[in-house]
mmCIF file of C-alpha atoms in Angstrom:
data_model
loop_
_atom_site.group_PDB
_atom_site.id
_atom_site.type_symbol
_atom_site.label_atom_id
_atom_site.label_comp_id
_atom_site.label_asym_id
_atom_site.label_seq_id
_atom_site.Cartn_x
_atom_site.Cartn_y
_atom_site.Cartn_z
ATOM 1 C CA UNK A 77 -55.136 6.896 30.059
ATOM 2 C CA UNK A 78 -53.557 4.485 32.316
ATOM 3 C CA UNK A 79 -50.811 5.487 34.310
ATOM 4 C CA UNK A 80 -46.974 4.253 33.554
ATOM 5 C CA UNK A 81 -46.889 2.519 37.381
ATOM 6 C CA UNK A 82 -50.224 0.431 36.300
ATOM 7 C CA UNK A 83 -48.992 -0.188 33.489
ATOM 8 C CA UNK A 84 -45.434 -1.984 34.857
ATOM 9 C CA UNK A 85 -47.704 -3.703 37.577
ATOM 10 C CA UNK A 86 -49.923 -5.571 35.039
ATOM 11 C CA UNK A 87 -47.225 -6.379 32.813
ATOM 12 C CA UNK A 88 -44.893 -7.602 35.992
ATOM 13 C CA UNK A 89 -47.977 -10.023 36.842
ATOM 14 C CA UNK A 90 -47.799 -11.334 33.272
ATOM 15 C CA UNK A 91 -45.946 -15.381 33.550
ATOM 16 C CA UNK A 92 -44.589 -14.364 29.841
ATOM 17 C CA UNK A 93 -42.746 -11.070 30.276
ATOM 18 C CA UNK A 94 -41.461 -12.489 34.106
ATOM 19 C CA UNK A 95 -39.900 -15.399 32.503
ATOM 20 C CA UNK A 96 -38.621 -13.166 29.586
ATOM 21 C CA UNK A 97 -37.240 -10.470 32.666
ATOM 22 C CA UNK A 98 -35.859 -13.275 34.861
ATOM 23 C CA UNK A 99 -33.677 -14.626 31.512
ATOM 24 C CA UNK A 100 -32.396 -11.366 30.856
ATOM 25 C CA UNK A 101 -30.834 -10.710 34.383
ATOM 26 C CA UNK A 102 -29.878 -14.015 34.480
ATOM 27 C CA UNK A 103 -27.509 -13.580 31.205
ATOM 28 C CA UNK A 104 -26.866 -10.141 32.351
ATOM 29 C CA UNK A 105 -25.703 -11.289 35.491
ATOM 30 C CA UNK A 106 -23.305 -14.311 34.577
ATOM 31 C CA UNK A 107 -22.183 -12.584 31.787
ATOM 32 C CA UNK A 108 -18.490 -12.077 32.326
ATOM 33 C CA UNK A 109 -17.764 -8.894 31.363
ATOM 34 C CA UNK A 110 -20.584 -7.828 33.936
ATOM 35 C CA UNK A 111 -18.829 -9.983 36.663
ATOM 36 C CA UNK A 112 -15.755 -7.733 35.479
ATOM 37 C CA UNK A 113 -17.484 -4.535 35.824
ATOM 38 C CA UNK A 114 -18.530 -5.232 39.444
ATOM 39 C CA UNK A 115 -15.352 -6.897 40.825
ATOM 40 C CA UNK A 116 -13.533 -3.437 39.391
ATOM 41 C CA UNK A 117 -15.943 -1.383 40.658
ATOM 42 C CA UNK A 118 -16.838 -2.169 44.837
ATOM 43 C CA UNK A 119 -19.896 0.510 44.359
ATOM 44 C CA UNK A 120 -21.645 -1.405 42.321
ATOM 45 C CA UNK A 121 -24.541 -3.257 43.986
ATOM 46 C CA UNK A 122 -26.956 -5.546 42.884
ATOM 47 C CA UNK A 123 -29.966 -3.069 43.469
ATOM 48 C CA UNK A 124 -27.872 -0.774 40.999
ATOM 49 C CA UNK A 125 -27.876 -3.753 38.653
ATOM 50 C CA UNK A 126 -31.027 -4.478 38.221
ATOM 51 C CA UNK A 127 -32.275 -0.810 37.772
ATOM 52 C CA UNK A 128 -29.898 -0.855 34.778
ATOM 53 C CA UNK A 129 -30.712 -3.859 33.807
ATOM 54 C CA UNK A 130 -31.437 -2.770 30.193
ATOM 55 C CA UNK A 131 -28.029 -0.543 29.674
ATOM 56 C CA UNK A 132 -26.764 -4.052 30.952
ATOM 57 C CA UNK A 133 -28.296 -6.101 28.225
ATOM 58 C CA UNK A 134 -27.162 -3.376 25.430
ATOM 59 C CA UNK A 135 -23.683 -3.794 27.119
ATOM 60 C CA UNK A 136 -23.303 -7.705 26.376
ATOM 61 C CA UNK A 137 -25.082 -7.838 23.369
ATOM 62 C CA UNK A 138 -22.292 -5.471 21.344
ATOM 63 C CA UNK A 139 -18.924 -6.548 20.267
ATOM 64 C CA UNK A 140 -16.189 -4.742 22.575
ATOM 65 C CA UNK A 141 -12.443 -4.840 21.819
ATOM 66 C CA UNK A 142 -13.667 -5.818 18.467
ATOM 67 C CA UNK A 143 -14.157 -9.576 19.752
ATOM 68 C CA UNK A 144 -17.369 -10.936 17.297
ATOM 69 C CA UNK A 145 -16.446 -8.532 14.600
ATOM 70 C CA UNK A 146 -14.713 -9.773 11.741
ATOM 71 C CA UNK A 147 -13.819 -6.615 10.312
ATOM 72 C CA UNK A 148 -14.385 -2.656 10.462
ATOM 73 C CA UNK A 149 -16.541 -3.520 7.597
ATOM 74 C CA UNK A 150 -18.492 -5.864 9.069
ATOM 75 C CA UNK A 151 -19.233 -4.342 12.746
ATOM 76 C CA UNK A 152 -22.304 -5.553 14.371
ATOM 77 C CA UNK A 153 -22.122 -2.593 16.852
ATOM 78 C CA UNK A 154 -25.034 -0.175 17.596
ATOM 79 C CA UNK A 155 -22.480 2.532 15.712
ATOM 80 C CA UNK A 156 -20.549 0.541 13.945
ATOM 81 C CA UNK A 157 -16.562 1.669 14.690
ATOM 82 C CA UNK A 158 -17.452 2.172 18.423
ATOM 83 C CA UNK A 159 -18.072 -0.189 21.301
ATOM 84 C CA UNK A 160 -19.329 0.321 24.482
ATOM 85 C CA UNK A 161 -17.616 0.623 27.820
ATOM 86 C CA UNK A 162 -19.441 1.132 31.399
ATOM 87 C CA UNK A 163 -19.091 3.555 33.759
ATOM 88 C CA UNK A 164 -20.703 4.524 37.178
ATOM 89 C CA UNK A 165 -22.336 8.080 37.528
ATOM 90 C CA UNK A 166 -23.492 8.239 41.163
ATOM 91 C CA UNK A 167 -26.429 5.434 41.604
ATOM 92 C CA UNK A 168 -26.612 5.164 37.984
ATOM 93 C CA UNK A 169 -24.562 2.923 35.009
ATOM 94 C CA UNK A 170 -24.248 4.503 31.915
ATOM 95 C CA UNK A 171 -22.588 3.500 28.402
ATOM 96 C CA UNK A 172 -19.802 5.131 26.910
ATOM 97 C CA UNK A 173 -18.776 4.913 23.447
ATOM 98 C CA UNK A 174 -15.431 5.326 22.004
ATOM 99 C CA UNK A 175 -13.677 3.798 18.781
ATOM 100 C CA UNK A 176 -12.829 0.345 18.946
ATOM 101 C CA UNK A 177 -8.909 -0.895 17.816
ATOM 102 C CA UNK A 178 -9.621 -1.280 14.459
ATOM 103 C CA UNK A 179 -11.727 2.217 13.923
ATOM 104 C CA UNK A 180 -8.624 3.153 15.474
ATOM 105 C CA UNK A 181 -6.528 1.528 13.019
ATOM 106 C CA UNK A 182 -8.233 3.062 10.205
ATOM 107 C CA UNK A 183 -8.298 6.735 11.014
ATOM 108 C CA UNK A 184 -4.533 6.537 11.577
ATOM 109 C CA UNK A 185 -4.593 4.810 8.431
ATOM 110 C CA UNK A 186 -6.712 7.185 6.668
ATOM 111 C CA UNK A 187 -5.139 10.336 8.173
ATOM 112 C CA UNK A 188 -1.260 9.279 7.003
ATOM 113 C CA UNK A 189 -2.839 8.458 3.652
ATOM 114 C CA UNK A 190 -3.980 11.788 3.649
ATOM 115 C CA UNK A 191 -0.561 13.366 4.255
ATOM 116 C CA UNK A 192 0.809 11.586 1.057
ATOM 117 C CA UNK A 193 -0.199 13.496 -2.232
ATOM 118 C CA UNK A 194 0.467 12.148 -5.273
ATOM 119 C CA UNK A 195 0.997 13.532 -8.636
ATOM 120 C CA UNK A 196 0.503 10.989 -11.539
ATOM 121 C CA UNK A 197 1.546 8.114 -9.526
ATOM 122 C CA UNK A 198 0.796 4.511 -8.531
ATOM 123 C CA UNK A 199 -1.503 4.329 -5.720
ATOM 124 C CA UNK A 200 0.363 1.089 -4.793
ATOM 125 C CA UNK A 201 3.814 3.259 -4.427
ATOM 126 C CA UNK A 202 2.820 5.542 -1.517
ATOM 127 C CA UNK A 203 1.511 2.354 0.572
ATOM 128 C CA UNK A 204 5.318 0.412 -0.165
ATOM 129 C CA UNK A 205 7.528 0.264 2.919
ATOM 130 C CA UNK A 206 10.989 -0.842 3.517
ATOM 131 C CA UNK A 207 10.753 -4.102 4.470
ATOM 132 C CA UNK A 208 8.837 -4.716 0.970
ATOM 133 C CA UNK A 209 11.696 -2.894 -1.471
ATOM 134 C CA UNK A 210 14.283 -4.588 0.225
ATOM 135 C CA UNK A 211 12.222 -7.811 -0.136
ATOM 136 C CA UNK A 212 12.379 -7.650 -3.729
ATOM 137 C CA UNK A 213 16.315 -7.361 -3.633
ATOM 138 C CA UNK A 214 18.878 -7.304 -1.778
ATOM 139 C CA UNK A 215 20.913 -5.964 -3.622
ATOM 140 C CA UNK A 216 19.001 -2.472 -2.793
ATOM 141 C CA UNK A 217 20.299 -2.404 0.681
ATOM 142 C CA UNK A 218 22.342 0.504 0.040
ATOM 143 C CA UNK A 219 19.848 2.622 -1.356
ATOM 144 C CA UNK A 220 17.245 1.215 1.527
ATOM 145 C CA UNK A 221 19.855 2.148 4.735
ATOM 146 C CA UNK A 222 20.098 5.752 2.863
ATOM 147 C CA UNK A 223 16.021 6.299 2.589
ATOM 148 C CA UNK A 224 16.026 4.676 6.281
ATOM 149 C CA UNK A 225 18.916 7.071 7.864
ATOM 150 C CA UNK A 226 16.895 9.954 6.398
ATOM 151 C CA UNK A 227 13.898 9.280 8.061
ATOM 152 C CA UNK A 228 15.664 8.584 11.292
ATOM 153 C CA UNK A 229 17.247 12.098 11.220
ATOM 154 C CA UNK A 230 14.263 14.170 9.268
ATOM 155 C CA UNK A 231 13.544 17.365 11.869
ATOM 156 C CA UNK A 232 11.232 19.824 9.847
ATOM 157 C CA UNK A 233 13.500 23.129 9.018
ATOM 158 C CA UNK A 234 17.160 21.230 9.348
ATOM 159 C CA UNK A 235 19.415 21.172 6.635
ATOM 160 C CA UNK A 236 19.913 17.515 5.626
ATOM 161 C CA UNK A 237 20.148 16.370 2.166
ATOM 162 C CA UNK A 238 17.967 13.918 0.459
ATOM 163 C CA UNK A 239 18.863 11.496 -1.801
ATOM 164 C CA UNK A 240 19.307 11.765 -5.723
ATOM 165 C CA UNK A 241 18.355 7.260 -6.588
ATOM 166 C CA UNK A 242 19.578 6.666 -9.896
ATOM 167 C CA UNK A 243 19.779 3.023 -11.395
ATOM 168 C CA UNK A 244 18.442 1.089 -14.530
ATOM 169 C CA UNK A 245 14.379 1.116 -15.302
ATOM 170 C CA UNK A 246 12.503 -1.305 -12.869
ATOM 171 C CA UNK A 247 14.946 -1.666 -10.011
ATOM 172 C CA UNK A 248 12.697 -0.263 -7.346
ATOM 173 C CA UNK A 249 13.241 3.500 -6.900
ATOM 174 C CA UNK A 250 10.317 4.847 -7.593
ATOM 175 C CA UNK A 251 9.294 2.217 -4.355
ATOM 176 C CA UNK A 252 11.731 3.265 -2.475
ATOM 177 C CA UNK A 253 10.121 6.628 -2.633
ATOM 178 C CA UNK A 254 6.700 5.740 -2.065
ATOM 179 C CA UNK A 255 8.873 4.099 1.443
ATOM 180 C CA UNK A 256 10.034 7.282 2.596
ATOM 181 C CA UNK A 257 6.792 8.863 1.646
ATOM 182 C CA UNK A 258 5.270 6.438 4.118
ATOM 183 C CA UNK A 259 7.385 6.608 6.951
ATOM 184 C CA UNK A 260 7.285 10.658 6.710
ATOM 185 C CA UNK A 261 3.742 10.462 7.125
ATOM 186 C CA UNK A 262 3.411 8.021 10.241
ATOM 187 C CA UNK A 263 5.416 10.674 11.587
ATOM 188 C CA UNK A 264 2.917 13.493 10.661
ATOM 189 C CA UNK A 265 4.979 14.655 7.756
ATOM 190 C CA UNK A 266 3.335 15.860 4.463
ATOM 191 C CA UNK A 267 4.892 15.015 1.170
ATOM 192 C CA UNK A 268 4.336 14.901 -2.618
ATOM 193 C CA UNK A 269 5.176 12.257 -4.879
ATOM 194 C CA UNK A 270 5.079 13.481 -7.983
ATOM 195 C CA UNK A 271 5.865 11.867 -11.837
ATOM 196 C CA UNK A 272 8.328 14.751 -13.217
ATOM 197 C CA UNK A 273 7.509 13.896 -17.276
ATOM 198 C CA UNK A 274 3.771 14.410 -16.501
ATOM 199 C CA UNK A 275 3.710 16.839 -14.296
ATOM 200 C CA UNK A 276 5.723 19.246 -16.451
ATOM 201 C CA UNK A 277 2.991 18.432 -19.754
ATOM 202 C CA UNK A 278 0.791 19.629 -17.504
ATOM 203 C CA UNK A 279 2.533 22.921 -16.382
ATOM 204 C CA UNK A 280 3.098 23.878 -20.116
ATOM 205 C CA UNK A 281 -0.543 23.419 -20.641
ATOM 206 C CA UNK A 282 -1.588 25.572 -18.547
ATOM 207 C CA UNK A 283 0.015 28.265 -19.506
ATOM 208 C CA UNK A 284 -2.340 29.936 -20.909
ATOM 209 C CA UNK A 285 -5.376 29.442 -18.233
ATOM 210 C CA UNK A 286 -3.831 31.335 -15.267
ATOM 211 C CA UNK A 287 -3.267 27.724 -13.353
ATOM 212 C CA UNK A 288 0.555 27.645 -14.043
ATOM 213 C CA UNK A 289 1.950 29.525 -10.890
ATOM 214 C CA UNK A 290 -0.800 27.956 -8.128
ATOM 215 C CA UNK A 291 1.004 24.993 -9.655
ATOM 216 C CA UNK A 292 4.016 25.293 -9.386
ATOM 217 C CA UNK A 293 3.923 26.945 -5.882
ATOM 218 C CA UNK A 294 2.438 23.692 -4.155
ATOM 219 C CA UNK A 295 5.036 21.628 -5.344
ATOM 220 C CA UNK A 296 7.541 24.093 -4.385
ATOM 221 C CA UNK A 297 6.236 24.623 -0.988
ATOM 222 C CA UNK A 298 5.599 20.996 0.352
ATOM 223 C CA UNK A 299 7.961 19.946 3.109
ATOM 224 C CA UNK A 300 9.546 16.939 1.746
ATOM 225 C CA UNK A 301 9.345 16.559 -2.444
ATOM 226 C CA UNK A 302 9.923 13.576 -4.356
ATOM 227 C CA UNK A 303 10.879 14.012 -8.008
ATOM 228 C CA UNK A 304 9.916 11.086 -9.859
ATOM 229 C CA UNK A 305 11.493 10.172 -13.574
ATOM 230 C CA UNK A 306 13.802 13.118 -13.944
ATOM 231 C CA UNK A 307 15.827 13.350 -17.188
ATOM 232 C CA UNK A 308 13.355 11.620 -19.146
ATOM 233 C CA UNK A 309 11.418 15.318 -20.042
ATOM 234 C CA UNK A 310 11.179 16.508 -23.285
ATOM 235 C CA UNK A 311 13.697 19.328 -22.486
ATOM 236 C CA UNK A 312 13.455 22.674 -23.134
ATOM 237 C CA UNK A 313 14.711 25.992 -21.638
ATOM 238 C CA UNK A 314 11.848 27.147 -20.344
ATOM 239 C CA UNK A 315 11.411 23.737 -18.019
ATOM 240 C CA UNK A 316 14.775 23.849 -17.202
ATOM 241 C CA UNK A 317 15.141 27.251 -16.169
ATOM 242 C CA UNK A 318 11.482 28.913 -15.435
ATOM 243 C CA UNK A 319 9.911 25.566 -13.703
ATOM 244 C CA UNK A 320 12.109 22.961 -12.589
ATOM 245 C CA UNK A 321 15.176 25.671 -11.629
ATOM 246 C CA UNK A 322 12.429 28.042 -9.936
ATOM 247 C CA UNK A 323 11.175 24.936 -7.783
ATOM 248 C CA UNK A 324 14.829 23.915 -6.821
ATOM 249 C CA UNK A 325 16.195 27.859 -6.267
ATOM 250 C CA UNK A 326 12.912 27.974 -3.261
ATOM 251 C CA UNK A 327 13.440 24.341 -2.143
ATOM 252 C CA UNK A 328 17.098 24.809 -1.969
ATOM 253 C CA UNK A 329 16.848 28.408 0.194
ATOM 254 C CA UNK A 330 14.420 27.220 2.384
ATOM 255 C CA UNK A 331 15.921 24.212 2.863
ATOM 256 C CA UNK A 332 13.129 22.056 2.541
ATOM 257 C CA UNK A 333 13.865 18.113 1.625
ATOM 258 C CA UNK A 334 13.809 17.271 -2.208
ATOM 259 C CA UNK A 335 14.446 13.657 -3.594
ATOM 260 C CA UNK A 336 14.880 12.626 -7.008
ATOM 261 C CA UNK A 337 14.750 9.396 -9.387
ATOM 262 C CA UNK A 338 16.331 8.995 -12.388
ATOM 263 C CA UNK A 339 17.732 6.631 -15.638
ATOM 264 C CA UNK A 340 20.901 9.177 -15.469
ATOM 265 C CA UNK A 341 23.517 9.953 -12.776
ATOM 266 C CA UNK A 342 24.599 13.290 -12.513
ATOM 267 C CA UNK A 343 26.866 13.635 -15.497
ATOM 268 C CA UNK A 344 24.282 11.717 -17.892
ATOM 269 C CA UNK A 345 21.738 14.172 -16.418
ATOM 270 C CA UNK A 346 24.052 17.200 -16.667
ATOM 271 C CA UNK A 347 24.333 16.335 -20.792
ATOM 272 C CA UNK A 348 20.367 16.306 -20.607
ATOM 273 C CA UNK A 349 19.942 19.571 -19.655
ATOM 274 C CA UNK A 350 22.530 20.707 -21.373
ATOM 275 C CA UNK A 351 20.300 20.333 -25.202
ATOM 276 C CA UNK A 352 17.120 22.008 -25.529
ATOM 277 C CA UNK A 353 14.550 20.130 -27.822
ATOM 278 C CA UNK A 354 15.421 23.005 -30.357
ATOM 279 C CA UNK A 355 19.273 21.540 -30.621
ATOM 280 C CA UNK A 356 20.677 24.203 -28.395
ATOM 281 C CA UNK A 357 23.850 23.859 -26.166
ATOM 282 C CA UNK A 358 23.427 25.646 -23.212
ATOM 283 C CA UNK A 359 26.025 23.985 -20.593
ATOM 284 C CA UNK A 360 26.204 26.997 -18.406
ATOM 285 C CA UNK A 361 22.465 26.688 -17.940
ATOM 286 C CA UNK A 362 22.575 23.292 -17.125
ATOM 287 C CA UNK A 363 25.346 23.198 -14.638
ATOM 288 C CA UNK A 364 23.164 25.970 -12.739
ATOM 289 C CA UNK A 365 19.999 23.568 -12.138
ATOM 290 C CA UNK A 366 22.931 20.520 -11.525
ATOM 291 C CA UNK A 367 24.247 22.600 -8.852
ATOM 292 C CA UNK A 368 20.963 23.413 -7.318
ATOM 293 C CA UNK A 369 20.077 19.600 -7.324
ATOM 294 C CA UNK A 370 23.668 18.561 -6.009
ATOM 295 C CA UNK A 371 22.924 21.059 -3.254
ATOM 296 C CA UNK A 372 19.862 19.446 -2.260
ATOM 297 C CA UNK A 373 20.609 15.799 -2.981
ATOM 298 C CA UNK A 374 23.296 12.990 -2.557
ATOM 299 C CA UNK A 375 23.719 10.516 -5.344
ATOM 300 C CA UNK A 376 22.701 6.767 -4.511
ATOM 301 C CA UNK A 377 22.950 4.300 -7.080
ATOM 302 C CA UNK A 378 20.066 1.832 -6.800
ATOM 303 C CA UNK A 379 21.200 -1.924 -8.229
ATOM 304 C CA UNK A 380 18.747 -4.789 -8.990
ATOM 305 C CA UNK A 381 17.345 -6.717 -11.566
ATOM 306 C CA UNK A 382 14.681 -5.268 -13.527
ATOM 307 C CA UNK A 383 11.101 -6.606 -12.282
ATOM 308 C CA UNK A 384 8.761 -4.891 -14.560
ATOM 309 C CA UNK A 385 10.139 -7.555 -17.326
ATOM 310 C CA UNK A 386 9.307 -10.001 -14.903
#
């Protein structure tokens, strides 16, 4: 077998791979990021260069800072996400690989996405931010400056009351949700957006498959709740009194953020509760759970035009 040093001599005296060597360095070398590397780093010489020549060549051929890379998707990198960054380890040059800006980008992305679940809603609502619902209109502002003052002052465990957005159908509160949802979770805040009517059919399904409670205690124990659609249930006193008022009693003791959209204000939504399905009057009853949700929630009318007829 011949040996590895015989092996480098013959090729070395071969006019093809010396012209092929002597083009490599020279890119290597007038490369600018190289010229970068050695100006920040006085150790460097150009003995140490050319030993690494081929960590060198890697180095320039990859996109760093994400320059040559249109997208995430479309990364030309060795591992795609990461690009390469030199350092100096006693005579040697090594590579280094750490995410680039927009692998960066998308794990934050990914990671607040993750701290938004969502019950029978849009995906569209949990991305919406402020800036967009107020875009729509202005004449939300109110409503927006409420959501906004919340987030500013949100501190897990304090008592602060969330809001209770009632308005006509289309006006944006369900957005305006999806808002707050958003900017809890670039501040590393779970929540739980959740469609009330749908939510509840689903509860009184399971009623018989031993899934009710595990159920009904996630939604109770999430730090910040958002009760989408409320007052347009199919009423009865079982969901006002063993689901929704067992949710609110836990929420409201351990003071843990609820908000709330709805067709009604409070004395529209007070009459709601108020009939069972059956034709019951039970007023009593229903000023409990108002309490409970007056406790937890300041009223905010939300004005607009209605854009789903648009």
């Amino acid at each position: 077998m011949e040996h590895i040093g015989q092996a480098l001599a013959r090729l070395a005296q071969n006019q093809g791979f010396m012209k092929q060597y002597e083009e490599m360095k020279r890119q290597v070398m007038q490369h600018p990021y190289i010229q970068q590397f050695v100006r920040e780093n006085e150790e460097v010489t150009t003995s140490m260069l050319e030993r690494n020549l081929g960590t060198l060549y890697e180095y320039i051929g990859q996109s760093v800072e994400c320059q040559g890379c249109e997208s995430l998707e479309g990364c030309k990198n060795i591992l795609p996400g990461y690009h390469p960054h030199l350092r100096v380890r006693g005579k040697a040059i090594d590579l280094q690989y750490e995410r680039c800006p927009r692998k960066v980008m998308d794990d934050e992305k990914r990671q607040q996405e993750s701290l938004i679940q969502s019950l029978y809603m849009p995906k569209e609502v949990a991305s919406a931010t402020m800036q967009e619902v107020l875009g729509f209109d202005h004449r939300r502002i109110g409503a927006v400056k409420a959501a906004a003052d919340f987030l500013k002052e949100y501190e897990p465990g304090k008592r602060q009351k969330s809001l209770y957005l009632y308005g006509n159908f289309g006006v944006g509160k369900t957005y305006i949700l999806g808002a707050v949802a958003n900017g809890l979770a670039k501040k590393g805040v779970p929540s739980m957006l959740v469609y009330l009517p749908d939510f509840l059919r689903e509860i009184k399904g399971s009623i018989g498959d031993n899934t009710m409670n595990s159920k009904i205690e996630k939604v109770k124990r999430v730090p910040v709740l958002m009760l989408d659609d409320i007052g347009a249930e199919g009423m009865s006193s079982f969901v006002r009194d063993d689901v929704l008022g067992s949710i609110l009693q836990f929420r409201m003791l351990e003071n843990l953020p609820t908000f709330f959209t709805s067709n009604l204000d409070f004395e529209e939504l007070e009459d709601h509760f108020a009939f069972t399905q059956r034709g019951d009057e039970e007023r009593a009853k229903a000023r409990r759970i108002m309490e409970r949700i007056k406790y937890l929630a300041v009223p905010v009318e939300v004005r607009g035009i209605n854009h789903r007829e648009g």
